[in-house]
């Protein structure tokens, strides 16, 4: 089974997927600090052998554009995007701010092309966004 974790951040979703039996997870992020954090966490949790951490803007091929050459289709694609449509003012705020909903739109626009037949896409959002 192959899964993609788009915008992995700390790598927690990738770790959960690996621990739940997903054979191979490809975790992407464009932030070098997030990639380092994910690698460290996955190593500490003992799942680094099943999770490949890749520098990419959204999908493993590096694009969010439908119709671009893509990595193999996955049976599961998950994304926990930043959930505030505002401009970040510090590196830390990139975790919660998504200017113009660029990441969310890119994920939704590119999802179908990355799913294997019968595959699922999971958009994971915090209920904190509803309280703002």
Coordinates of N, CA and C in Angstrom, one line a residue:
X1 N 0.8 -1.2 0.0 CA 0.0 0.0 0.0 C 0.9 1.2 0.0
X2 N 0.5 2.2 -0.8 CA 1.3 3.5 -0.9 C 0.3 4.6 -0.5
X3 N 0.9 5.5 0.4 CA 0.1 6.7 0.8 C 1.0 7.9 0.7
X4 N 0.4 9.1 0.4 CA 1.1 10.3 0.4 C 0.6 11.2 1.5
X5 N 1.5 11.8 2.2 CA 1.2 12.8 3.3 C 1.6 14.2 2.8
X6 N 0.7 15.0 2.3 CA 1.0 16.2 1.7 C 1.1 17.3 2.7
X7 N 2.3 18.0 2.7 CA 2.5 19.0 3.8 C 2.7 18.4 5.1
X8 N 3.6 17.5 5.2 CA 3.7 16.6 6.4 C 4.0 17.4 7.7
X9 N 4.7 18.5 7.6 CA 5.0 19.2 8.9 C 5.9 18.4 9.8
X10 N 5.4 18.0 10.9 CA 6.1 17.2 11.9 C 6.2 15.7 11.6
X11 N 5.4 15.3 10.6 CA 5.4 13.9 10.2 C 4.5 13.0 11.0
X12 N 3.7 13.6 11.8 CA 2.8 12.8 12.7 C 1.8 11.9 11.9
X13 N 1.2 12.5 10.8 CA 0.3 11.7 10.1 C 1.0 10.5 9.4
X14 N 2.2 10.8 8.9 CA 3.0 9.7 8.3 C 3.3 8.6 9.3
X15 N 3.6 9.0 10.5 CA 3.9 8.0 11.5 C 2.7 7.2 11.8
X16 N 1.6 7.8 12.0 CA 0.3 7.1 12.3 C 0.0 6.1 11.1
X17 N 0.1 6.5 9.9 CA -0.1 5.7 8.8 C 0.8 4.5 8.8
X18 N 2.1 4.7 9.0 CA 3.1 3.6 9.0 C 2.8 2.6 10.1
X19 N 2.4 3.2 11.3 CA 2.1 2.3 12.4 C 0.8 1.6 12.3
X20 N -0.1 2.1 11.4 CA -1.3 1.4 11.1 C -1.2 0.4 10.0
X21 N 0.0 0.2 9.5 CA 0.2 -0.8 8.5 C 0.3 -0.4 7.1
X22 N 0.4 0.9 6.8 CA 0.7 1.3 5.4 C 2.1 1.0 5.1
X23 N 2.3 0.2 4.0 CA 3.7 -0.3 3.7 C 4.7 0.8 3.4
X24 N 4.2 1.8 2.6 CA 5.1 2.9 2.2 C 4.4 4.2 2.2
X25 N 5.0 5.2 2.8 CA 4.4 6.5 2.9 C 5.4 7.5 2.3
X26 N 5.0 8.4 1.4 CA 5.8 9.5 0.9 C 5.3 10.7 1.5
X27 N 6.1 11.4 2.3 CA 5.7 12.6 3.1 C 6.4 13.8 2.4
X28 N 5.6 14.8 2.0 CA 6.2 16.0 1.3 C 6.0 17.2 2.2
X29 N 6.9 18.2 2.0 CA 6.8 19.5 2.5 C 7.8 20.3 1.8
X30 N 7.6 21.6 1.8 CA 8.6 22.5 1.1 C 9.4 23.3 2.1
X31 N 9.1 23.2 3.4 CA 9.9 23.9 4.4 C 11.0 23.0 4.9
X32 N 12.3 23.4 4.8 CA 13.4 22.6 5.2 C 13.4 22.2 6.7
X33 N 12.9 23.1 7.5 CA 12.8 22.9 9.0 C 11.7 21.8 9.2
X34 N 10.6 21.8 8.5 CA 9.6 20.8 8.6 C 10.1 19.5 8.2
X35 N 10.9 19.4 7.1 CA 11.4 18.2 6.6 C 12.4 17.6 7.7
X36 N 13.3 18.4 8.2 CA 14.2 17.9 9.3 C 13.4 17.4 10.5
X37 N 12.4 18.2 10.9 CA 11.6 17.8 12.0 C 10.9 16.4 11.8
X38 N 10.3 16.3 10.6 CA 9.6 15.0 10.3 C 10.6 13.9 10.3
X39 N 11.8 14.0 9.7 CA 12.8 13.0 9.6 C 13.2 12.5 11.0
X40 N 13.4 13.5 11.9 CA 13.8 13.2 13.3 C 12.7 12.5 14.0
X41 N 11.5 13.0 13.9 CA 10.3 12.3 14.6 C 10.1 10.9 14.1
X42 N 10.2 10.7 12.8 CA 9.9 9.4 12.2 C 11.0 8.4 12.6
X43 N 12.3 8.9 12.8 CA 13.3 8.1 13.3 C 13.1 7.7 14.7
X44 N 12.7 8.7 15.5 CA 12.5 8.4 17.0 C 11.3 7.4 17.1
X45 N 10.4 7.5 16.3 CA 9.2 6.6 16.4 C 9.4 5.3 15.7
X46 N 10.6 5.1 15.1 CA 10.9 3.8 14.5 C 10.2 3.4 13.2
X47 N 9.8 4.4 12.5 CA 9.1 4.2 11.2 C 9.8 4.8 10.0
X48 N 11.0 5.3 10.2 CA 11.7 5.9 9.1 C 11.9 5.0 7.9
X49 N 12.0 3.7 8.2 CA 12.2 2.7 7.1 C 11.0 2.6 6.2
X50 N 9.8 3.1 6.6 CA 8.6 3.0 5.8 C 8.1 4.3 5.3
X51 N 8.8 5.4 5.7 CA 8.4 6.8 5.3 C 9.5 7.5 4.6
X52 N 9.3 7.9 3.3 CA 10.3 8.7 2.6 C 9.9 10.1 2.7
X53 N 10.7 11.0 3.2 CA 10.5 12.4 3.3 C 11.1 13.1 2.1
X54 N 10.2 13.9 1.4 CA 10.6 14.5 0.1 C 10.3 16.0 0.1
X55 N 11.3 16.7 -0.3 CA 11.1 18.2 -0.5 C 10.3 18.4 -1.8
X56 N 9.0 18.9 -1.6 CA 8.2 19.1 -2.7 C 7.1 20.1 -2.4
X57 N 6.6 20.8 -3.3 CA 5.5 21.7 -3.2 C 4.2 20.9 -3.5
X58 N 3.6 20.4 -2.5 CA 2.4 19.6 -2.5 C 2.8 18.2 -2.9
X59 N 2.5 17.7 -4.1 CA 2.6 16.3 -4.5 C 4.1 15.9 -4.8
X60 N 4.4 14.6 -4.7 CA 5.8 14.2 -4.8 C 6.5 14.6 -6.1
X61 N 5.7 14.9 -7.2 CA 6.3 15.3 -8.4 C 6.7 16.8 -8.3
X62 N 6.4 17.5 -7.2 CA 6.8 18.8 -7.0 C 5.8 19.9 -7.5
X63 N 4.6 19.4 -8.0 CA 3.6 20.4 -8.4 C 2.3 20.0 -7.9
X64 N 1.4 21.0 -8.0 CA 0.0 20.7 -7.6 C -0.9 20.8 -8.9
X65 N -0.3 20.9 -10.0 CA -1.0 21.1 -11.2 C -1.5 19.8 -11.8
X66 N -2.8 19.7 -12.1 CA -3.4 18.5 -12.7 C -2.7 18.3 -14.1
X67 N -2.5 17.1 -14.4 CA -2.0 16.8 -15.7 C -0.5 16.8 -15.8
X68 N 0.2 17.1 -14.7 CA 1.7 17.1 -14.8 C 2.1 15.7 -14.5
X69 N 3.3 15.3 -15.0 CA 3.8 14.0 -14.7 C 3.8 13.7 -13.2
X70 N 3.3 12.6 -12.8 CA 3.1 12.4 -11.4 C 3.9 11.1 -10.9
X71 N 4.1 11.0 -9.6 CA 4.6 9.8 -9.0 C 3.5 8.8 -9.1
X72 N 3.8 7.5 -8.8 CA 2.7 6.5 -8.8 C 1.5 6.9 -8.1
X73 N 0.3 6.4 -8.6 CA -0.9 6.7 -7.9 C -0.9 6.0 -6.5
X74 N -1.5 6.6 -5.5 CA -1.6 6.1 -4.2 C -3.0 5.7 -3.8
X75 N -3.1 4.7 -2.9 CA -4.4 4.3 -2.4 C -5.0 5.3 -1.4
X76 N -4.1 6.1 -0.8 CA -4.5 7.1 0.2 C -3.6 8.3 0.1
X77 N -4.3 9.5 0.1 CA -3.6 10.7 0.1 C -4.2 11.6 1.2
X78 N -3.3 12.0 2.1 CA -3.8 12.8 3.3 C -3.2 14.2 3.2
X79 N -3.9 15.1 3.8 CA -3.3 16.5 3.9 C -4.0 17.2 5.1
X80 N -3.1 17.8 5.9 CA -3.6 18.6 7.0 C -3.1 20.0 6.7
X81 N -3.8 20.8 5.9 CA -3.2 22.0 5.4 C -3.3 23.1 6.5
X82 N -2.5 24.2 6.3 CA -2.7 25.4 7.1 C -4.1 25.8 6.9
X83 N -4.8 26.4 7.9 CA -6.2 26.6 7.8 C -6.7 28.0 7.9
X84 N -5.7 29.0 8.0 CA -6.1 30.4 8.0 C -5.7 31.0 6.6
X85 N -6.7 31.6 5.9 CA -6.4 32.1 4.6 C -5.7 33.5 4.7
X86 N -4.7 33.7 5.5 CA -4.0 35.0 5.6 C -2.5 34.8 5.3
X87 N -1.8 35.9 5.3 CA -0.4 35.9 5.0 C 0.4 35.8 6.3
X88 N 1.3 34.8 6.3 CA 2.1 34.6 7.5 C 3.2 35.7 7.6
X89 N 3.5 36.1 8.8 CA 4.5 37.1 9.1 C 5.8 36.6 9.7
X90 N 5.8 35.3 10.0 CA 7.0 34.6 10.5 C 7.0 33.2 10.0
X91 N 8.2 32.6 10.0 CA 8.3 31.2 9.5 C 7.4 30.2 10.3
X92 N 7.2 30.4 11.6 CA 6.3 29.6 12.3 C 4.8 29.6 11.9
X93 N 4.4 30.8 11.4 CA 3.0 31.0 11.0 C 2.7 30.3 9.7
X94 N 3.7 29.8 9.0 CA 3.4 29.0 7.8 C 2.6 27.7 8.1
X95 N 2.7 27.3 9.3 CA 2.0 26.1 9.7 C 0.5 26.3 9.8
X96 N 0.1 27.5 10.0 CA -1.4 27.8 10.2 C -2.0 28.8 9.2
X97 N -1.1 29.5 8.4 CA -1.6 30.4 7.4 C -1.4 29.9 6.0
X98 N -2.4 30.0 5.2 CA -2.4 29.6 3.8 C -2.9 30.7 2.9
X99 N -2.0 31.6 2.5 CA -2.5 32.8 1.7 C -3.3 32.4 0.5
X100 N -4.5 33.0 0.4 CA -5.4 32.7 -0.7 C -5.8 31.2 -0.8
X101 N -5.6 30.5 0.3 CA -5.9 29.0 0.3 C -5.2 28.3 -0.8
X102 N -3.9 28.7 -1.1 CA -3.1 28.1 -2.2 C -2.9 26.6 -2.0
X103 N -2.5 26.2 -0.8 CA -2.2 24.8 -0.5 C -3.5 24.0 -0.6
X104 N -4.5 24.5 0.0 CA -5.8 23.8 0.0 C -6.3 23.6 -1.4
X105 N -6.3 24.6 -2.2 CA -6.7 24.5 -3.6 C -5.9 23.6 -4.4
X106 N -4.5 23.7 -4.2 CA -3.6 22.8 -4.9 C -3.8 21.4 -4.6
X107 N -4.1 21.1 -3.3 CA -4.4 19.7 -2.9 C -5.6 19.2 -3.6
X108 N -6.7 20.0 -3.5 CA -8.0 19.5 -4.0 C -7.9 19.4 -5.5
X109 N -7.2 20.3 -6.2 CA -7.1 20.3 -7.7 C -6.3 19.1 -8.2
X110 N -5.3 18.7 -7.4 CA -4.4 17.7 -7.9 C -4.7 16.3 -7.3
X111 N -5.6 16.2 -6.4 CA -5.9 14.9 -5.7 C -6.3 13.8 -6.6
X112 N -7.3 14.0 -7.5 CA -7.8 12.9 -8.3 C -6.8 12.3 -9.2
X113 N -5.8 13.1 -9.7 CA -4.8 12.6 -10.6 C -3.8 11.7 -9.8
X114 N -3.7 11.8 -8.5 CA -2.8 11.1 -7.7 C -3.4 9.9 -7.0
X115 N -4.7 9.6 -7.1 CA -5.3 8.5 -6.5 C -5.4 7.3 -7.4
X116 N -5.1 6.1 -6.8 CA -5.3 4.9 -7.5 C -6.8 4.6 -7.6
X117 N -7.3 3.8 -8.5 CA -8.7 3.5 -8.6 C -9.2 3.0 -7.2
X118 N -10.3 3.5 -6.7 CA -10.8 3.1 -5.4 C -10.1 3.8 -4.3
X119 N -9.1 4.6 -4.6 CA -8.3 5.3 -3.5 C -9.1 6.4 -2.8
X120 N -8.6 6.8 -1.7 CA -9.2 7.8 -0.9 C -8.3 9.0 -0.6
X121 N -8.9 10.2 -0.6 CA -8.2 11.4 -0.2 C -8.8 11.9 1.1
X122 N -8.0 12.2 2.1 CA -8.4 12.7 3.4 C -7.9 14.1 3.6
X123 N -8.8 15.0 3.8 CA -8.5 16.4 4.2 C -8.7 16.5 5.7
X124 N -7.7 16.7 6.4 CA -7.8 16.7 7.9 C -7.6 18.1 8.4
X125 N -8.7 18.6 9.0 CA -8.8 20.0 9.5 C -9.0 20.0 11.0
X126 N -8.5 21.0 11.7 CA -8.7 21.1 13.1 C -10.1 21.9 13.3
X127 N -10.8 21.5 14.3 CA -12.0 22.2 14.6 C -11.7 23.6 15.2
X128 N -10.5 23.9 15.5 CA -10.1 25.2 15.9 C -10.5 26.3 14.9
X129 N -10.4 25.9 13.6 CA -10.7 26.9 12.5 C -12.1 27.3 12.6
X130 N -13.0 26.5 13.1 CA -14.4 26.8 13.3 C -14.7 27.8 14.4
X131 N -13.7 27.9 15.3 CA -13.9 28.8 16.5 C -13.4 30.2 16.3
X132 N -12.8 30.5 15.1 CA -12.3 31.8 14.8 C -13.4 32.7 14.3

